[in-house]
C-alpha cells in the first residue's frame, strides 16, 4: 500500500440543468481541475448534434483553459443496450457509437458505459440480456479499438450487471484489451463494501467515480452528507495500485460553486489531488493495444 496522492478530476455533470456547458468548463478550470469528464446530455453537449467545427472549437477552448478530457459519459437516461425492443437497442447502439467518435475527436481515452436496465416488474430473461449486451459490445469494442478508445463498464445501483464481480466476469469473458471498469462508490455501497468491490475489480478499473450517498436513498452529493467512507475508498484504490483518475461526480441540482471548494478540501485531506495527473489508457488509433 502506498501513500502517494490519487488524481482528482471533475465533471461537467455538476452544472447540468443549472448553467450552460461552457460555464461548466470555466467553473471546472477556475476550481483548479485539470482532468475532467464531459457529460454528453441535454441541455449540454450532445454527440449527435455536435459537428466537426464545434469539436474543433471545443478542443481549442479546452486547451486555453488547461483542461484535458479523461472520459465522456452520456448519463444513460435513455440509452439501454439490453432493451427488448429492437428499435430501442439499435438507437442505443448508434448513440454509444457516436460517443466513441466524440471521445476520439476530443482525445478522451474512455467512454463510460452502463450495460443496460431490466424492467423492474417484467424483466427480460438474463440469458437474453447477456446475448444482447454481447452483440452490442462486439460492435462497440471493434469501433473503439480502431479509434484508440477504451470502454469502461460502470457499476450501477439500478442497472444490469451492476456490481464489481458481475462486471469483472464480463470483462474477463470478453477479454478485449480496451474493455475495463468504471468503479463508482456511490453506486455500490448498497450492494457491496467498497473495499471488497474495488479489490474484486482490481486491475480492470480504468477510472473511478465518487460522491456521497445514503444506503437507503441514492444520491451524488457532497462528502459528509451521506454514508460513504471516503477514507476506506482511498485505501481500496491505493491497495490495488490504482493510478488513474477519480472523478468527483457532484450531481444534486444544487449550485456547485462555491461548495466545490470545501468538498475538494475534504477529499484532498484524504489524499486526492487536483495537481496529480492520473494515467489514462489513451492510445492513438492504429497503434497496438496493451494490457494494463
Backbone as a ProteinNet text record, in pm:
[ID]
protein_1_A
[PRIMARY]
XXXXXXXXXXXXXXXXXXXXXXXXXXXXXXXXXXXXXXXXXXXXXXXXXXXXXXXXXXXXXXXXXXXXXXXXXXXXXXXXXXXXXXXXXXXXXXXXXXXXXXXXXXXXXXXXXXXXXXXXXXXXXXXXXXXXXXXXXXXXXXXXXXXXXXXXXXXXXXXXXXXXXXXXXXXXXXXXXXXXXXXXXXXXXXXXXXXXXXXXXXXXXXXXXXXXXXXXXXXXXXXXXXXXXXXXXXXXXXXXXXXXXXXXXXXXXXXXXXXXXXXXXXXXXXXXXXXXXXXXXXXXXXXXXXXX
[TERTIARY]
84.7	0	88.1	54.3	134	54.2	125.5	58.3	60.2	95.3	101.1	-37.5	-40.4	-166.6	-244.9	-375.4	-466.8	-514	-514.5	-554.6	-703.6	-739.6	-878.7	-925.1	-1034.8	-1091.7	-1233.6	-1284.6	-1420.6	-1506	-1631.3	-1723.8	-1818.8	-1851	-1949.4	-2089	-2110.5	-2240.7	-2288.4	-2193.5	-2229.6	-2309.4	-2297.1	-2366.4	-2489.5	-2515.7	-2626.4	-2759.5	-2839.8	-2970.4	-2957	-2832.5	-2813	-2741.7	-2654.5	-2576.9	-2534.8	-2504	-2460.3	-2331.5	-2310.2	-2194.9	-2063.3	-2049.6	-1922.3	-1898.3	-2005.3	-1989.7	-1934.6	-1977.9	-1927	-1777	-1731.8	-1588.5	-1510	-1559.6	-1490.7	-1491.4	-1602.4	-1609.7	-1512.6	-1499.7	-1406.3	-1262.1	-1229.3	-1093	-1063.3	-1160.6	-1140.5	-1125.2	-1183.3	-1173.4	-1042.4	-965.6	-834.3	-826	-934.6	-929.4	-846.1	-780.7	-707.3	-756.9	-809.7	-867.4	-1016.9	-1097	-1241.4	-1312.7	-1430.3	-1521.6	-1631.5	-1666.2	-1772.6	-1898.4	-2006.6	-2135.8	-2206.4	-2229.6	-2285.9	-2436.8	-2506.4	-2651.4	-2714.9	-2838.5	-2912.3	-2937.9	-2931.9	-2918.7	-2774.5	-2677.7	-2538.2	-2507.2	-2382.6	-2336	-2401.4	-2445.6	-2494.1	-2415.5	-2359.2	-2267.3	-2329.7	-2456.3	-2519.8	-2535.3	-2542.9	-2561.9	-2439.7	-2325.6	-2202.9	-2107.1	-2099.2	-2026.2	-1876.7	-1809.6	-1663.3	-1611.5	-1677.7	-1632.6	-1647.9	-1762.7	-1785.4	-1682.9	-1646.9	-1546.7	-1408.8	-1378.4	-1252.6	-1247.5	-1355.1	-1359.3	-1354.2	-1416.7	-1412	-1269.8	-1197.2	-1058.4	-976.7	-1001.7	-931.5	-965.7	-1093.1	-1134.4	-1073.5	-1076	-1017.7	-869.7	-797.9	-655	-632	-714.9	-700	-726.4	-816	-849.5	-756.7	-668.6	-578.6	-646.4	-750.4	-827.3	-803.2	-796.7	-795.6	-913.4	-967.4	-1087.3	-1046.1	-1078	-1048.4	-1150.1	-1276.2	-1384.8	-1507.1	-1590.5	-1722.1	-1826.4	-1935.4	-2037.6	-2174.8	-2253.2	-2382.7	-2490	-2461.8	-2558.6	-2660.2	-2691.8	-2773.7	-2916.9	-2972.9	-3114.3	-3200.7	-3167	-3248.5	-3179.1	-3048.3	-2974.4	-2991.8	-3028	-3043.4	-3007.8	-2888.3	-2839.5	-2904.5	-2982.1	-3048.1	-3200.3	-3249.5	-3394.9	-3451	-3565.4	-3627.9	-3671.6	-3678.5	-3720.6	-3603.5	-3618	-3513.6	-3482.2	-3586.3	-3567.1	-3487.1	-3520.6	-3450.5	-3306.5	-3283.1	-3144.6	-3063.1	-3121.5	-3049.8	-3017.3	-3114	-3090.6	-2983.5	-2988.6	-2890.1	-2750.4	-2739.9	-2609.8	-2554	-2637.1	-2592.3	-2547.1	-2619.1	-2582.9	-2444.5	-2415.9	-2285.2	-2175.1	-2203.6	-2105.2	-2070.9	-2171.9	-2147.3	-2059.6	-2075.9	-1992.1	-1846.3	-1825.9	-1689.6	-1623.2	-1698.7	-1644.9	-1609.1	-1697.5	-1671.3	-1547.7	-1537.7	-1421.3	-1292.4	-1292.1	-1173.9	-1142.1	-1243.8	-1221.2	-1171.9	-1207.3	-1163.3	-1038.6	-985.3	-872.3	-901.9	-1025.9	-1068	-1048.8	-975.8	-942.1	-1053.6	-1158.2	-1257.1	-1398.7	-1482.3	-1627.2	-1689.7	-1767.9	-1838.1	-1960.6	-1984.3	-2096	-2165.2	-2294.7	-2376.7	-2437.4	-2419.9	-2462.1	-2609.3	-2696	-2837	-2927.2	-3057.7	-3156.6	-3262.3	-3302.9	-3412.5	-3537.4	-3652.4	-3778.6	-3799.7	-3829	-3841.2	-3958.4	-4067	-4186	-4183.6	-4130.7	-4130.7	-3995	-3890.6	-3755.2	-3739.1	-3666.8	-3632.1	-3541	-3542.8	-3457.5	-3309.1	-3237.2	-3096.4	-3013.7	-3043.2	-2962.7	-2987.2	-3110.5	-3138.8	-3065	-3067	-2998.4	-2848.9	-2789.7	-2646.5	-2615.9	-2703.1	-2681.8	-2687	-2785.9	-2796.8	-2673.8	-2630	-2512.6	-2388.5	-2369	-2252	-2252.3	-2369.9	-2378.8	-2341.5	-2390.4	-2358.8	-2210.6	-2154.5	-2013.8	-1922.2	-1959.9	-1878.6	-1863.2	-1974.2	-1971.4	-1896.3	-1928	-1870.5	-1720.1	-1677.4	-1534.9	-1452.7	-1510.4	-1439.3	-1416.3	-1521.2	-1506.5	-1413.8	-1428.3	-1344.2	-1197.6	-1171	-1032.3	-967.9	-1042.5	-988.4	-956.9	-1028.5	-1011.3	-929.4	-874.6	-790.6	-866.2	-991	-1076.7	-1104.6	-1105.8	-1141	-1284.3	-1359.4	-1493.9	-1485.3	-1541.6	-1539.6	-1682.3	-1711.8	-1843.9	-1858.7	-1964.6	-1980.3	-2068.5	-2023.3	-2107.3	-2231.8	-2344.8	-2471.3	-2569.2	-2644	-2740.9	-2873.4	-2898	-3027.8	-3014.9	-2893.1	-2872.2	-2867.8	-2810.8	-2793.7	-2645.4	-2613.1	-2473	-2404.1	-2451.7	-2408.4	-2297	-2257.2	-2153.3	-2018.7	-1916.9	-1780.5	-1761.1	-1817.5	-1798.8	-1863.7	-1985.9	-2055.6	-1983.3	-1940.8	-1871	-1733.7	-1666.7	-1536.7	-1551.5	-1660	-1683.7	-1701.5	-1776.5	-1796.5	-1663.5	-1586.7	-1457.5	-1366	-1362.7	-1274.4	-1320.1	-1450.5	-1502.3	-1480.2	-1498.4	-1480.2	-1332.4	-1253.9	-1106.6	-1059.5	-1124.5	-1079.6	-987.1	-872.7	-779.4	-833	-935.4	-991.5	-1126.3	-1146.4	-1266	-1223.9	-1279	-1247.5	-1368.6	-1343.7	-1449.6	-1433.3	-1547.5	-1554.4	-1618.6	-1540.9	-1594.6	-1648.6	-1779.3	-1847.3	-1891	-1828.1	-1856.3	-1997.5	-2051.9	-2187.6	-2292.5	-2253.7	-2346.2	-2341	-2251.2	-2230.2	-2243.2	-2251.3	-2244.1	-2365.2	-2476	-2588.8	-2583	-2474.4	-2456.5	-2334.7	-2229.1	-2103.9	-2020.2	-1931.9	-1836.2	-1737.4	-1714.5	-1625	-1486.2	-1433.4	-1301.5	-1304	-1407.6	-1420.8	-1444.5	-1531.7	-1564.2	-1444.2	-1369.5	-1251.7	-1148.2	-1127.7	-1029	-1075.2	-1205.6	-1256.5	-1233.8	-1266.7	-1246.8	-1098.9	-1021.1	-875	-818.8	-732.8	-660.3	-753.5	-879.1	-974.4	-1025	-1005.7	-1057.3	-975	-1043.2	-977.8	-1000.6	-1108.9	-1143	-1233.6	-1228.8	-1313.2	-1403	-1519.4	-1612.2	-1638.2	-1667.3	-1706.6	-1795.5	-1880.7	-1967.1	-2032	-2100.3	-2163	-2306.2	-2354.6	-2490.5	-2531.9	-2655.2	-2707.8	-2742.7	-2734.2	-2769.6	-2917.7	-3000.2	-3143.4	-3195.6	-3107.8	-3150.7	-3032.9	-3048	-2939.1	-2917.6	-2792.5	-2757.3	-2615.3	-2578.6	-2440.7	-2415	-2389.1	-2383.2	-2249	-2239.3	-2112.7	-2067.6	-1935.6	-1883.2	-1924.2	-1959.1	-2002.5	-2151.7	-2226.2	-2371.4	-2429.3	-2362.8	-2417.6	-2336.3	-2327.5	-2270.7	-2145.9	-2092.7	-1972.6	-1850.3	-1772	-1645.8	-1535.8	-1505.3	-1408.8	-1266.5	-1233.5	-1100.4	-1083.2	-1188	-1183.7	-1175.9	-1243.7	-1237.9	-1096.5	-1036.5	-898.6	-804.4	-824.5	-742.9	-758.7	-882.3	-908.2	-836.5	-847	-782.9	-631.2	-574.4	-429.8	-387.5	-471.4	-434.1	-419.4	-485.4	-472.4	-373.7	-308.5	-212.9	-278.8	-401.6	-473.9	-402.6	-371.1	-303.5	-381.3	-509.4	-594	-658.7	-767	-835.3	-959.7	-980.8	-1106.5	-1187.3	-1301.6	-1385.4	-1487.2	-1489	-1588.4	-1717.3	-1818.7	-1947.2	-2047.2	-2042.9	-2138.5	-2262	-2370.1	-2490.3	-2611.6	-2645	-2760	-2849.7	-2830.8	-2913.8	-2904.1	-2795.2	-2762.7	-2644.5	-2632.7	-2520.3	-2386.7	-2301.6	-2173.3	-2074.1	-2085.4	-1995.8	-2072	-2007.8	-1867.6	-1847.7	-1950.2	-1943.5	-1828	-1793.5	-1687.2	-1556.9	-1528.5	-1402	-1392.5	-1499.2	-1498.8	-1496.4	-1570.5	-1573.4	-1434.4	-1366.3	-1234.4	-1132.7	-1148.4	-1059.1	-1075.3	-1198.1	-1222.9	-1157.2	-1166.6	-1103.9	-951.6	-900.2	-755.5	-695.5	-773.2	-725.8	-710.2	-779.4	-772.3	-673.9	-608.2	-502	-529.9	-646	-667.9	-606.3	-570.9	-507.2	-545.7	-583.8	-608.9	-479.4	-368.3	-239	-182	-222	-169.3	-242.4	-167.6	-226.1	-241.2	-364.3	-390.4	-361.3	-318.7	-293	-424.5	-429.2	-548.7	-506.8	-591.7	-549.9	-565.6	-519.4	-530.9	-419.3	-453.5	-353.1	-404.8	-321.4	-365.9	-418.3	-515.1	-569.5	-458.8	-464.4	-367	-249.1	-237.1	-127.7	-173.7	-81.5	-115.3	-158.8	-269	-313.4	-222.5	-224.9	-150.2	-235.8	-218.9	-297.3	-236.3	-327	-279.4	-244.2
-119.5	0	124.4	219.8	341.1	461.3	565	686.5	793.5	758	856.2	913.9	1035.8	1105.1	1036.8	1044.2	994.6	1112.1	1095.5	1204.5	1231.9	1358.5	1400.1	1482	1440	1510.6	1557.3	1642.4	1694.3	1656	1700.9	1667.2	1782.4	1796.6	1897.6	1862.1	1736	1691.9	1779.4	1833.3	1914.7	2038.1	2082.6	2203.3	2172.2	2046.2	2010.2	2060.7	2122.4	2180.7	2303.8	2350.9	2467.5	2582.1	2549.2	2651.8	2595.8	2682.2	2635.6	2555.4	2473.9	2384.6	2460.6	2571.3	2643.8	2709	2742.4	2788.7	2676.4	2554.7	2439.7	2424	2436.9	2425.4	2533.2	2655.2	2764.9	2744.6	2694	2668.5	2560.4	2456.5	2349.1	2399.1	2477.8	2531.4	2626.8	2710.5	2806.3	2736.8	2619.8	2544.7	2468.2	2466.3	2403.9	2265.4	2219.6	2089.1	2098.9	1987.6	1978.2	1861.6	1760.1	1645.8	1640.8	1628.1	1633.7	1526.7	1491.7	1407.1	1496.1	1474.5	1551.8	1466.3	1518.1	1451.4	1500.6	1410	1446.8	1423.8	1513	1500.8	1638.2	1641.2	1766.2	1821.7	1955.3	2056.9	2097.6	2018.5	2044.4	1983.2	1952.3	1893.8	1757.6	1735.9	1605.2	1563.4	1443.1	1399	1404.9	1367	1357.9	1493.8	1600.1	1732.3	1821.3	1760.4	1835.2	1804.3	1894.3	1868.4	1887.4	1870.5	1877.2	2013.1	2121.7	2255.3	2275.9	2234.4	2250.2	2171.6	2054.8	1975.1	2040.8	2097.5	2171	2288.7	2364.5	2479.5	2436.9	2324.7	2276.6	2236.7	2173	2139.8	2265.7	2369	2495.8	2554.4	2550	2603.9	2524.6	2393.2	2309	2339.3	2354.8	2385.4	2520.7	2618.4	2751.5	2750	2661.4	2651.5	2556.8	2489.5	2394.8	2266.8	2226.8	2108.1	1995.7	1873.7	1756.2	1667.6	1597.2	1517	1372	1322.2	1183.1	1088.4	1134.9	1043.6	1122.1	1054.5	1108.5	1012.4	1069.9	992.4	1046.6	969.7	1021	1023.3	971.9	979	865.3	807.9	687.4	704.1	822.1	840.8	759.8	759.7	693.7	576.9	565	458.8	326.4	221.8	89.7	-18.1	-72.8	-171.3	-308.5	-329.6	-459.2	-444.3	-338.4	-323.8	-439.1	-496.1	-598.4	-545.3	-415.1	-354.1	-346.1	-405.7	-397.1	-252.8	-169.8	-29.9	45.8	25.9	98.8	51	-78	-126.4	-67	-57.7	-1.9	145.5	220.4	362	376.8	292	297.8	267	166.1	131	246.5	307.6	421.8	536.8	556.9	664.7	641.3	518.3	490.1	495.2	451.6	467.6	615.2	700.7	844.6	894.9	837.2	875.1	835.4	720.3	674.7	768.5	809.2	904	1036.6	1084.3	1209.9	1197.9	1087.9	1067.8	1073.6	1006.5	1011.3	1154.1	1228.2	1363.5	1458.1	1429.7	1513.4	1456.5	1346.7	1275.6	1234.8	1195.9	1141.1	989.8	931.8	790.5	693.6	740.1	649	691.8	594.2	613.7	531.5	596.5	528.5	457.6	333.3	255.8	179.6	205.2	122.7	12.3	-115	-224.8	-222.8	-168.1	-162.3	-172.9	-170.3	-176.8	-281.4	-356	-451.3	-394.4	-421	-373.3	-433.9	-348.6	-396.3	-492.8	-470.2	-552.7	-677.1	-661.5	-773	-780.5	-824	-823.9	-928.9	-891.6	-987.3	-1094.7	-1217.7	-1324.5	-1285.9	-1332.4	-1296.1	-1339.7	-1458.5	-1503.9	-1418.7	-1369.3	-1279.4	-1147	-1094.3	-967.2	-980.3	-1089.8	-1106.9	-1122.1	-1188.9	-1203.2	-1067.2	-984.8	-850.8	-767.4	-776.9	-699.8	-743.7	-873.4	-923.1	-877.8	-880.7	-835.6	-688	-606.7	-463.7	-440.1	-508.5	-487.6	-529.3	-630.5	-671.8	-556	-488.8	-375.4	-256.8	-225.3	-107.3	-121.7	-237.3	-256.9	-256	-308.8	-306.7	-163.1	-81.3	58.3	134.6	110.5	178.7	141	14.5	-29.7	43.1	61.2	131.1	276.9	334.5	476.7	500.7	394.7	413	446.2	402.4	436.1	311.8	328.7	222.2	240.6	132	133.1	86.1	163.6	130.1	105.1	-18.7	-55.9	-5.2	71.6	136.2	55.3	46.1	-10.1	76.3	11.9	85.6	23.2	106.9	53.3	12.7	55.8	29.4	-48.2	-74.2	-132.3	-283.5	-335.2	-478.6	-509.2	-611.8	-644	-524.2	-484.1	-357.2	-359.8	-479.7	-478.6	-524.6	-518.4	-543.1	-685.2	-784.7	-923.3	-948.4	-899.8	-921.5	-855	-731.6	-661.5	-723.9	-768.2	-833.6	-960.9	-1034.3	-1156.2	-1123.1	-1016.3	-976	-936.8	-854.6	-809.5	-928	-1023.2	-1139.1	-1230.8	-1249	-1338	-1280.6	-1150.1	-1088.3	-1071.1	-1041	-1035.3	-942	-826.6	-724.2	-627.8	-593.9	-505.9	-365.2	-324.9	-191	-195.4	-296.4	-304.6	-312.4	-223.3	-222	-179.9	-131.9	-97.1	46.8	116.2	245.2	217	226.7	193.6	318.9	319.1	432.5	391.6	449.9	410.2	446.7	557.8	597	505	430.3	338.2	197.6	175.3	37.3	14.6	118.5	93.5	16.4	14.5	-67.9	-208	-238.3	-370.4	-443.9	-367.7	-430.1	-329.4	-378.4	-292.5	-238.9	-107	-50.5	-113.6	-148.5	-210.7	-345.1	-423.7	-552.7	-534	-437.4	-415.8	-370.9	-275.5	-225.6	-335.9	-413.4	-520.7	-631.6	-653.4	-752.6	-705.6	-579.8	-524.6	-509.1	-468.1	-465.6	-398.2	-471.3	-416.5	-378.5	-419.7	-388.6	-244.3	-178.2	-42	55.1	126.7	225.1	367.9	388.4	520.7	498.8	590.8	580.4	703.9	683.9	793.7	795.5	913.4	920	1040.1	1022.9	1125.6	1061.3	1141.1	1084.3	1042.7	947	897.2	827.8	780.2	704	563	467.9	331.9	319.2	398.9	391.3	494.1	584.3	687.5	720.3	690.5	710.6	858.6	901.5	1042.1	1049.4	1169.7	1202.1	1341.7	1349.1	1476.6	1496.6	1604.2	1644.8	1549	1532.1	1444.2	1493.5	1399.5	1433.1	1436.4	1441.1	1442.4	1302.1	1206	1071.3	969	848.3	735	675.4	736.6	682	708	603.3	614.1	639.2	766.2	800.5	760.3	758.5	712.4	565.5	487.6	345.2	328.9	416.9	412.9	445.2	547.9	581.3	465.6	402.1	286.4	174.6	152.5	46.3	74.8	197.7	232.2	219.9	264.6	252.7	106.4	24.8	-114.5	-192.6	-146.5	-214.6	-142.8	-38.9	35.6	121.8	166.3	246.6	379.2	410.1	536	617.9	586.8	662.1	781.2	828.8	948.7	909.3	973.8	962.9	1088.7	1073.5	1187.5	1211.9	1334.6	1372.5	1410.1	1324.3	1345	1410.2	1540	1615.1	1641.4	1567.9	1577.8	1579.4	1695.8	1701.3	1823.5	1888.1	2002.1	2119.8	2125	2244.3	2312.3	2443.4	2510.9	2451.6	2412.8	2351.1	2449.2	2575.2	2675.8	2763.2	2806	2781.2	2652.5	2568.9	2447.8	2355.9	2353.6	2265.2	2284.9	2407.4	2434.3	2356.7	2357.3	2282.8	2132.4	2088	1945.4	1895.7	1971.9	1929.6	1932.1	2025.8	2028.3	1900.7	1852.8	1728.6	1610.2	1604.7	1494.6	1503.1	1624.5	1639.5	1606.5	1624.2	1583.2	1431.4	1359.6	1213.4	1161.2	1253.3	1209.8	1222.8	1279.2	1308.5	1443.6	1463.6	1588.4	1627.4	1754.6	1807.1	1827.2	1836.4	1860.7	1734	1620.8	1494.9	1459.4	1416.7	1373.5	1222	1177.1	1034.4	970.4	845.8	770.8	735.9	753.4	717	629.6	533.2	435.7	484.5	605.4	659.3	605.4	568.1	535.3	582.8	640.7	687.3	573	601.3	499.1	440.9	308.2	241	184.1	211.7	154.3	26.5	-53	-180.7	-161.8	-225.6	-214.3	-293.2	-254.7	-329.9	-344.4	-450.7	-472.8	-397.5	-342.3	-274.4	-376.7
0	0	0	-84.4	-95.8	-49.7	-3.8	41	-66.3	-189.9	-296.8	-323.6	-375.4	-399.6	-511.2	-500.1	-602.3	-686.8	-818.2	-908.1	-894.7	-887.9	-869.2	-989.5	-1051.8	-1165.6	-1136.9	-1224	-1209.6	-1328.3	-1326.9	-1434.3	-1465	-1592.1	-1631.8	-1582.7	-1544.2	-1493.5	-1377.3	-1299.4	-1182.5	-1220.1	-1345.1	-1391	-1478	-1505.1	-1593.7	-1535.9	-1621.1	-1584.7	-1494.4	-1474.7	-1388.8	-1459.1	-1552.9	-1622.7	-1758	-1854.6	-1986.6	-1979.4	-2080.1	-2086.9	-2074	-2143.4	-2141.3	-2005	-1932.8	-1795.1	-1707.3	-1734.4	-1659.7	-1681	-1805.6	-1832.9	-1759.6	-1764.9	-1697.3	-1545.8	-1492.7	-1349.2	-1304.7	-1384.4	-1351.1	-1353.8	-1456	-1465.6	-1349.9	-1316.6	-1208.2	-1073.3	-1060.1	-934.9	-924.8	-1031.8	-1026.8	-1085.7	-1147.5	-1213.6	-1340.8	-1373	-1498.8	-1583.6	-1520	-1590.5	-1561	-1666.8	-1648.5	-1730.3	-1682.7	-1759.4	-1815.5	-1941.4	-2003.6	-2010.3	-1955.1	-1964.1	-2089.3	-2181.3	-2311.4	-2308.8	-2240.8	-2225.3	-2237.1	-2286.2	-2296.6	-2156.2	-2140	-2244.6	-2273.8	-2229.9	-2263.6	-2400	-2420.7	-2546.3	-2572	-2697.5	-2740.5	-2864	-2859	-2963.4	-3101.9	-3113.6	-3245.6	-3312.6	-3234.9	-3291.8	-3283.4	-3256.8	-3234.1	-3348.3	-3443.9	-3567.8	-3557.4	-3672.1	-3677.6	-3633.3	-3678.1	-3640	-3490.1	-3434.3	-3289.9	-3209.1	-3257.5	-3187.1	-3193.3	-3309.1	-3323.5	-3226.6	-3219.5	-3129.7	-2983.7	-2950.8	-2813.1	-2774.2	-2864.4	-2835.4	-2808.6	-2885.9	-2864.2	-2727.5	-2691.1	-2560.9	-2446.6	-2457.3	-2353.2	-2335	-2445.5	-2438.1	-2370.8	-2405.8	-2346.6	-2196.2	-2152.7	-2010.6	-1935.2	-2005.8	-1941.5	-1898.4	-1971.6	-1936	-2036.6	-1986.8	-2073.5	-2034.9	-2133.5	-2112.1	-2087.9	-1971.1	-1938.2	-2000.5	-2011	-2043.4	-2087.1	-2166.5	-2199	-2145.1	-2096.9	-2026.3	-2064.8	-2141.3	-2185.2	-2078.2	-1958.1	-1849	-1847.7	-1962.8	-1972.7	-1922.7	-1943.8	-1914.1	-2009.6	-2137.4	-2239.1	-2307.5	-2294.1	-2362	-2288.1	-2360.9	-2299.9	-2401.8	-2390	-2486.2	-2472	-2364.6	-2346.7	-2346.5	-2408.6	-2421.9	-2505.5	-2467.9	-2552.4	-2688.9	-2702.4	-2829	-2925.6	-3042.8	-3144.6	-3180.4	-3190.7	-3228.6	-3123.6	-2996.3	-2891.5	-2877	-2894.3	-2889.3	-3002.9	-3121.2	-3235.8	-3213	-3162.6	-3133.6	-3025.1	-2924.1	-2816.4	-2867.8	-2953.3	-3010.5	-3092.1	-3172.7	-3252.5	-3163	-3051.6	-2960.1	-2899.8	-2859.3	-2799.5	-2905.2	-3026.2	-3133.9	-3153.1	-3142.3	-3150.8	-3037.6	-2918.2	-2804.9	-2829	-2889.6	-2919.9	-3020.1	-3122	-3220.4	-3153.7	-3066.9	-2996.9	-2908.5	-2834.5	-2748.3	-2830.2	-2943	-3030.7	-3072.1	-3113.2	-3163.5	-3053.9	-2928	-2816	-2748.7	-2803.5	-2744.6	-2600.8	-2577.6	-2448.7	-2453.5	-2361.3	-2372.4	-2336.9	-2267.3	-2210.3	-2245.9	-2278.1	-2285.7	-2173.8	-2089.3	-1980.1	-2037.5	-1991.9	-2044.4	-1932	-1913.5	-1825.3	-1911.1	-1873.5	-1960.9	-1999.4	-1915.8	-1951.8	-1830.7	-1856.2	-1749.1	-1783.1	-1682.7	-1697.4	-1631	-1688.8	-1633.5	-1495.2	-1395.9	-1257.9	-1239.5	-1312.1	-1295.3	-1383.2	-1505.7	-1600.2	-1670.3	-1597.7	-1655.6	-1764.7	-1868.9	-1973.1	-1913.4	-1968.2	-1915.6	-1917.6	-1817.7	-1803.8	-1924.1	-1980.4	-2093.3	-2217.3	-2233.7	-2346	-2328.4	-2206.8	-2180.3	-2207.5	-2164.7	-2186.8	-2335.8	-2410	-2554.5	-2621.9	-2584.9	-2643.2	-2608.6	-2482.9	-2442.3	-2519.3	-2531.6	-2603.7	-2749.7	-2813.3	-2951.9	-2963.2	-2869.5	-2872.3	-2847.3	-2748.1	-2715.5	-2829.9	-2903.5	-3018.2	-3117.3	-3146	-3239.4	-3178.4	-3053.5	-2989.5	-2968.2	-2922.8	-2896.3	-3024.6	-3130.9	-3259	-3305.5	-3297.8	-3339.4	-3244.7	-3114.7	-3017.1	-3033.9	-3063.7	-3083	-3199.8	-3306.2	-3423.9	-3393.4	-3297.2	-3266	-3139	-3080.7	-2962.7	-2836.5	-2825.8	-2712.3	-2629	-2497.5	-2403.8	-2356.5	-2347.4	-2290.9	-2146	-2055	-1912.9	-1865.6	-1830	-1780.7	-1637.6	-1612.2	-1482.5	-1387.7	-1262.6	-1158.7	-1144.2	-1118.8	-1118.7	-1019.7	-945.5	-849	-912.5	-1034.2	-1096.7	-1226.6	-1268.3	-1399.6	-1399.1	-1504.5	-1525.1	-1509.5	-1431.8	-1402.5	-1338	-1221.1	-1165.4	-1064.4	-1012.9	-910.4	-967.6	-883.8	-930.6	-981.9	-912.6	-954.7	-1090.3	-1108.7	-1234.6	-1351.3	-1331.4	-1438.6	-1465.5	-1361.5	-1379.8	-1463.3	-1438.7	-1516.6	-1665.2	-1693.7	-1833.4	-1897.3	-1827.3	-1881	-1907.6	-1815.4	-1831.5	-1944.6	-1955.8	-2059.6	-2199	-2213.4	-2345	-2376.9	-2274.4	-2286.4	-2397.1	-2409	-2503.3	-2429.8	-2486.1	-2417	-2392.9	-2468.6	-2449.1	-2378.9	-2292.2	-2208.7	-2063.2	-1980.6	-1838.3	-1757.5	-1637.8	-1543.3	-1496.3	-1481.2	-1411.5	-1276.5	-1169.8	-1037.7	-970.2	-941.6	-878.3	-738.5	-637.3	-499.4	-457.1	-506.6	-469	-530	-631.8	-696.5	-638.5	-543.3	-499	-349.4	-266.4	-122	-69.9	-146.2	-102.7	-164.2	-236.4	-296.1	-241.6	-208.9	-166.7	-89	-6.7	62.2	-41	-43.2	-145	-146.2	-28.6	-24.6	-96.9	-70.9	-138.8	-288.3	-323.6	-464.1	-545.3	-491.8	-564	-578.9	-475.7	-485	-579.5	-587	-682	-825.5	-852.3	-987.1	-1019.5	-921	-930.7	-1053.7	-1125.7	-1240.8	-1355	-1349.5	-1456.6	-1448.9	-1335.8	-1317.7	-1401.6	-1489.6	-1574.5	-1525.8	-1450.3	-1398.5	-1277.9	-1182.6	-1063.4	-1053.7	-994.1	-965.6	-815.3	-763	-621.9	-594.4	-495.4	-438.1	-317.6	-235.9	-116.7	-147.4	-71.2	-87.7	41.1	43.5	155.3	107.1	193.8	153.9	119.4	183.2	157.4	59.2	13.8	-82.4	-172.1	-299	-395	-419.7	-418	-440.5	-492.6	-536.3	-572.5	-514.8	-385.7	-317	-246.6	-169.5	-107.7	0.8	16.6	121.3	259.1	346.3	481	498.5	388.1	397.3	410.5	350.5	342.8	420.3	365	438.3	373.8	269.3	205.2	292.5	313.9	386.8	283.7	261	156.6	193.2	321.9	362.2	324.1	342.5	305.5	153.5	80.9	-65.2	-113.4	-55.2	-91	-59.7	55.4	92.2	-10.4	-54.8	-152	-283.5	-333.4	-460.4	-450.4	-340.5	-324	-314	-250.9	-229	-359	-467.1	-596.3	-688.5	-636.4	-717	-822.8	-798.4	-897.3	-919	-1044.5	-1074.9	-1177.1	-1193.2	-1284.5	-1216.8	-1274.8	-1227	-1148.1	-1034.2	-961.6	-990.6	-1056.9	-1092.9	-981.6	-930.7	-830.3	-902.2	-890.9	-957.5	-861.5	-851.9	-771	-856.7	-829.4	-913.1	-821	-766.1	-674.9	-697.1	-813.5	-853	-756.8	-681	-603.3	-672.4	-661.2	-727.1	-683.5	-778.5	-740.2	-678.8	-714.5	-659.2	-560.5	-451.3	-411.4	-330.7	-323.1	-241.7	-280.9	-409.8	-456.8	-380.3	-341.6	-273.8	-142.6	-61.8	64	38.8	-63.2	-95	-133.4	-217.6	-263.5	-150.1	-58.2	58.2	140.1	152	225.9	156.6	23.9	-49.6	-44.3	-53.7	-54.2	81.7	188.7	320.9	330.1	241.9	239.8	135.1	63.1	-26.8	-175.2	-213.3	-354.3	-388	-514.3	-553.7	-694.7	-711	-844.7	-922	-850.4	-913.8	-977.9	-928.4	-982.3	-1111.4	-1211.3	-1338.2	-1336.4	-1348.7	-1346.6	-1481.6	-1478.5	-1600.9	-1668.7	-1798.8	-1875.5	-1992.8	-2031.4	-2133.2	-2276.1	-2302.7	-2438	-2526.6	-2646.8	-2746.6	-2881.5	-2963	-3093.9	-3178.9	-3261.5	-3349.9	-3437.7	-3454.1	-3539	-3464.6	-3333.2	-3257.5	-3190.7	-3145.5	-3085.4	-2942.2	-2899.6	-2761	-2668.5	-2541.5	-2442.7	-2317.9	-2244.2	-2123.4	-2006.3	-1923.1	-1802.3	-1696.1
[MASK]
++++++++++++++++++++++++++++++++++++++++++++++++++++++++++++++++++++++++++++++++++++++++++++++++++++++++++++++++++++++++++++++++++++++++++++++++++++++++++++++++++++++++++++++++++++++++++++++++++++++++++++++++++++++++++++++++++++++++++++++++++++++++++++++++++++++++++++++++++++++++++++++++++++

